[in-house]
Amino acid sequence: MRTIVRSAERFETAPQASPKTAAQGHGRVARRLSWRTNRIDLLLEQDDRAGLERVGMVEAIHELNGVASREVRSFRLSLDGSNAETFARAVRRHWREENKLHWVLDVAFDEAGARVRKNDAPENLAMLRHVALNLLEADATTPRLPWKGPTGRAEDLMRLPCWSCARGASMSAPSAIAPKAARWARGIEREGVMAKGVKTQFTCQSCGYVSPKWLGRCTECGTWGALVEEVEPSKASQARPAWGASTGQTKPVLLKDVDGAREARRLTAIAELDRVLGGGVVQGSLVLLGGDPGIGKSTLLLSMMDRLSRDRPGLYVSGEEALQQTKMRAERLGVRSELMHLFAETDLEKELGATEKLAPALLVVDSIQTMFLPELGSAPGSVSQVRECAGRLMAWAKKTGVPTFIVGHVTKEGSIAGPRVLEHMVDTVLYFEGERGHPFRLLRAHKNRFGSTNEIGVFEMKGAGLVEVPDPSALFLSERPKNASGSVVTSTLNGTRPILVEVQALVAPTGYGTARRTAMGVDSQRVALLAAVLEKKEDVQLVGCDLFVNVAGGMSLTEPASDLAVCAALVSSLQNRPVDGQTLVLGEVGLAGEVRAVGQVEPRLAEAQKMGFRRVVLPRSSAKRLDLALTMEVLPVDSLREALALLF
């Protein structure tokens, strides 16, 4: 056949030439001319015919970026009685199938980028890819895979499982495939072919740092494996509306001319949530709620929506669940609002359009990581998408005055996923905390522009949803063992609410060379410091013993007022002598063994007196400043030695 190719110019004198065809795509223009002939004598000498009866040739001229190239292919033909046009159609069908198969394997399965070359791994990986391709082709519930050409439809591509990540569907593809899918889909939507001159960049998903090339470790924040390829923002996407918190002002105003009226708030009828928010929901505020999967974020917001949409419409946008799933949760929670609207959508532009038409009194977006803006091109959950979507929601909330709640996913370290700027943009950041096997849930405010960040809300998870706990002290002490060593009650202050908690300690001889210091709910470094003070100042022999300290109920003690209670629990467990169950222990312990004052003693003692405690051990300096009539016995101490002498 090489001889035929070398003699290609002789085809010009051969009969049956097909009409010239042209095609274009991916910035390339191809013109093809096909011949078919059985006049082998015009092409080859007698010795080179080798029994050939019919041959065909295709001449293709490709023009890419103004540069033309010529390619000639010759074929042995088995098409008896066919003409040049039939031959040309057969060749195109053949190459169309080949093109379709190789394009899907190279792009959808990234076969060209595979770096597996050792032993049997290449063959095994290729076999798995072909199996996956065959399963997708045989799946009757989804459209067939589109071939690479102008007839491929973007709407078919979006419904394919392997490309669903490009538009925020529930099924996601590998992160390396998502940018390619987004670029290909955007190019098809514009002109039916891949966009010409598309540029990409690598963005850190932790801090938002942008690099022109891939790096294993982000040079800005030091996170490994966080740089993901994204499409560079186009000029159209950069011409976005301003984010600012403008309410119609077009020029600066004097401070004295600004209306200083107190912000308008609406009570949610969930007292614990109102407490954490600072007295209710502020009009036009943007609140971010984060927490572990399954902790109860959607349940809490759905219950809040039920109460706030009794007289005005409310909109709950879900990008993770179908309408039927949200309906099932609402029925379980006993939602009775007739003005609550549901919307299952991930396109933020469609969502804001529906919100403007509805004009709700409250908007909930669950979650921000599933929302996307089509003009950005990057996958949902990326830094650019999260930042831009949050900015649009903030601008909309400030403009309309509608309070907006957004749900945020958390990373395995417990922080909210996405760029850190997300937490800076919103007005309030709430974290929902709690152990999976524990029914108690704690709602904390880590940022609040309209109230204190020290308040907490306590909930209990039951079959019918979250139930408020108006008296958390009674809840945390309800299962306290009687006459058990290593158990001491102290008081912690969260905002304006005092809560009585139980500090438990276990001291046991170590079975290892180095003793362990384990703490849950208390800083482990603080426990090691207090153990050293006990050994040095009070001659309490803790060397060679494992120390375990726990705060019952899942609470966390961050203030030093619980130091004396930790020391008392350690000594109680070591000596196997229980502390009186009706005694409250308060005080900060210094390195010299002194007991220092604690703040806001009155509300702590008032809560303890309400719970039935009969006496309290506290610093002498705090006892002198008491201005509260108590029926409790107050035992002031100056040092750790005095406190231990009173307790044991």
Coordinates of N, CA, C and O in Angstrom, one line a residue, residues 232-290:
E232 N -9.4 29.8 34.1 CA -9.3 31.2 34.4 C -10.5 32.0 34.2 O -11.2 31.8 33.2
P233 N -10.9 32.9 35.1 CA -12.1 33.7 34.9 C -12.0 34.5 33.7 O -11.0 35.2 33.3
S234 N -13.1 34.5 32.9 CA -13.2 35.3 31.7 C -13.5 36.8 32.0 O -13.8 37.1 33.1
K235 N -13.4 37.6 31.0 CA -13.7 39.0 31.2 C -15.2 39.2 31.6 O -15.5 40.1 32.3
A236 N -16.0 38.3 31.0 CA -17.4 38.5 31.3 C -17.7 38.1 32.8 O -18.5 38.8 33.4
S237 N -17.0 37.1 33.3 CA -17.3 36.7 34.7 C -16.7 37.7 35.6 O -17.1 37.9 36.8
Q238 N -15.6 38.4 35.2 CA -15.0 39.4 36.1 C -15.8 40.7 36.2 O -15.7 41.4 37.1
A239 N -16.7 40.9 35.2 CA -17.6 42.1 35.2 C -18.8 41.8 36.0 O -19.9 41.9 35.5
R240 N -18.6 41.3 37.2 CA -19.8 40.9 38.1 C -20.3 42.1 38.9 O -19.6 43.1 39.0
P241 N -21.5 42.0 39.4 CA -22.0 43.1 40.3 C -21.2 43.2 41.6 O -20.6 42.2 42.0
A242 N -21.1 44.4 42.2 CA -20.3 44.6 43.4 C -20.9 43.8 44.5 O -22.1 43.6 44.6
W243 N -20.1 43.3 45.4 CA -20.5 42.5 46.6 C -21.1 43.4 47.7 O -21.8 43.0 48.5
G244 N -20.6 44.7 47.8 CA -20.7 45.5 49.0 C -22.0 45.4 49.7 O -23.0 45.0 49.2
A245 N -22.0 45.9 50.9 CA -23.2 45.9 51.7 C -24.0 47.2 51.5 O -24.5 47.8 52.4
S246 N -24.0 47.7 50.3 CA -24.6 49.0 49.9 C -26.1 48.8 50.0 O -26.7 47.8 49.6
T247 N -26.8 49.8 50.5 CA -28.3 49.8 50.6 C -28.9 50.9 49.8 O -29.9 51.4 50.1
G248 N -28.2 51.2 48.7 CA -28.7 52.3 47.8 C -27.9 53.5 47.9 O -28.1 54.4 47.1
Q249 N -26.9 53.7 48.8 CA -26.1 54.9 48.9 C -25.1 54.9 47.7 O -24.4 53.9 47.5
T250 N -25.0 56.0 47.1 CA -24.1 56.1 45.9 C -22.9 57.0 46.3 O -22.0 57.2 45.4
K251 N -22.8 57.6 47.5 CA -21.7 58.5 47.8 C -21.5 58.4 49.3 O -22.4 58.0 50.1
P252 N -20.3 58.7 49.8 CA -20.1 58.6 51.3 C -21.0 59.6 52.1 O -21.4 60.7 51.6
V253 N -21.3 59.2 53.3 CA -22.1 60.1 54.2 C -21.4 60.3 55.5 O -20.5 59.5 55.8
L254 N -21.7 61.3 56.2 CA -21.1 61.6 57.5 C -21.6 60.6 58.5 O -22.8 60.1 58.5
L255 N -20.8 60.3 59.5 CA -21.1 59.4 60.5 C -22.3 59.9 61.3 O -23.2 59.1 61.7
K256 N -22.3 61.2 61.6 CA -23.4 61.7 62.4 C -24.8 61.7 61.7 O -25.8 61.8 62.3
D257 N -24.7 61.5 60.3 CA -26.0 61.5 59.6 C -26.5 60.1 59.4 O -27.6 59.9 58.9
V258 N -25.8 59.1 59.9 CA -26.2 57.7 59.8 C -27.3 57.4 60.8 O -27.1 57.8 62.0
D259 N -28.4 56.8 60.4 CA -29.4 56.4 61.4 C -28.9 55.4 62.3 O -28.5 54.3 61.9
G260 N -28.9 55.7 63.6 CA -28.3 54.8 64.6 C -29.4 53.9 65.3 O -29.1 53.5 66.4
A261 N -30.5 53.7 64.7 CA -31.5 52.9 65.2 C -31.0 51.5 65.4 O -30.3 50.9 64.6
R262 N -31.5 50.8 66.5 CA -31.2 49.5 66.8 C -31.6 48.5 65.7 O -32.7 48.7 65.1
E263 N -30.8 47.5 65.3 CA -31.1 46.6 64.2 C -32.4 45.9 64.6 O -32.7 45.5 65.7
A264 N -33.2 45.7 63.5 CA -34.5 44.9 63.7 C -34.2 43.4 63.8 O -33.4 42.9 63.0
R265 N -34.9 42.8 64.8 CA -34.7 41.4 65.0 C -36.0 40.7 64.9 O -37.0 41.2 65.3
R266 N -36.0 39.4 64.6 CA -37.1 38.5 64.6 C -36.8 37.3 65.4 O -35.8 36.6 65.2
L267 N -37.7 37.0 66.4 CA -37.5 35.8 67.2 C -37.8 34.6 66.4 O -38.8 34.5 65.7
T268 N -37.0 33.5 66.5 CA -37.2 32.3 65.8 C -38.1 31.3 66.6 O -38.5 30.2 66.0
A269 N -38.5 31.7 67.8 CA -39.3 30.8 68.7 C -38.5 29.5 69.1 O -39.1 28.6 69.7
I270 N -37.2 29.5 68.8 CA -36.3 28.5 69.3 C -35.4 29.3 70.3 O -34.4 30.0 69.8
A271 N -35.6 29.2 71.6 CA -34.9 30.1 72.5 C -33.4 29.9 72.5 O -32.7 30.8 72.6
E272 N -33.0 28.6 72.4 CA -31.5 28.4 72.4 C -30.9 29.0 71.2 O -29.8 29.5 71.3
L273 N -31.5 29.0 70.0 CA -31.0 29.6 68.8 C -31.0 31.1 68.9 O -30.0 31.8 68.6
D274 N -32.1 31.7 69.5 CA -32.1 33.1 69.7 C -31.0 33.6 70.6 O -30.5 34.7 70.5
R275 N -30.7 32.8 71.7 CA -29.7 33.2 72.6 C -28.3 33.2 71.9 O -27.6 34.2 72.1
V276 N -28.0 32.3 71.1 CA -26.7 32.2 70.4 C -26.6 33.4 69.4 O -25.5 34.0 69.2
L277 N -27.7 33.7 68.7 CA -27.7 34.8 67.7 C -27.7 36.1 68.3 O -27.4 37.1 67.7
G278 N -27.9 36.2 69.7 CA -27.8 37.5 70.3 C -29.2 38.2 70.5 O -29.2 39.4 70.7
G279 N -30.2 37.4 70.5 CA -31.6 37.9 70.7 C -32.5 37.8 69.5 O -33.6 38.4 69.5
G280 N -32.2 37.0 68.5 CA -33.0 36.8 67.3 C -32.3 37.0 66.0 O -31.1 37.3 66.0
V281 N -33.0 36.9 64.9 CA -32.4 37.0 63.6 C -32.4 38.5 63.2 O -33.5 39.1 63.2
V282 N -31.3 39.0 62.8 CA -31.2 40.4 62.3 C -31.6 40.5 60.9 O -31.2 39.6 60.0
Q283 N -32.4 41.4 60.5 CA -32.8 41.6 59.1 C -31.6 41.9 58.2 O -30.8 42.7 58.6
G284 N -31.5 41.2 57.1 CA -30.4 41.4 56.2 C -29.1 40.8 56.6 O -28.1 41.0 55.9
S285 N -29.1 39.9 57.6 CA -27.9 39.3 58.0 C -27.6 38.0 57.2 O -28.5 37.4 56.7
L286 N -26.3 37.7 57.1 CA -25.9 36.4 56.4 C -25.2 35.6 57.5 O -24.2 35.9 58.0
V287 N -25.8 34.4 57.8 CA -25.4 33.5 58.8 C -24.9 32.2 58.2 O -25.6 31.6 57.3
L288 N -23.7 31.8 58.6 CA -23.1 30.5 58.2 C -23.2 29.5 59.3 O -22.7 29.8 60.4
L289 N -23.7 28.4 59.0 CA -23.9 27.3 60.0 C -23.1 26.1 59.5 O -23.3 25.5 58.4
G290 N -22.1 25.7 60.3 CA -21.2 24.5 60.0 C -21.3 23.5 61.0 O -21.8 23.7 62.2

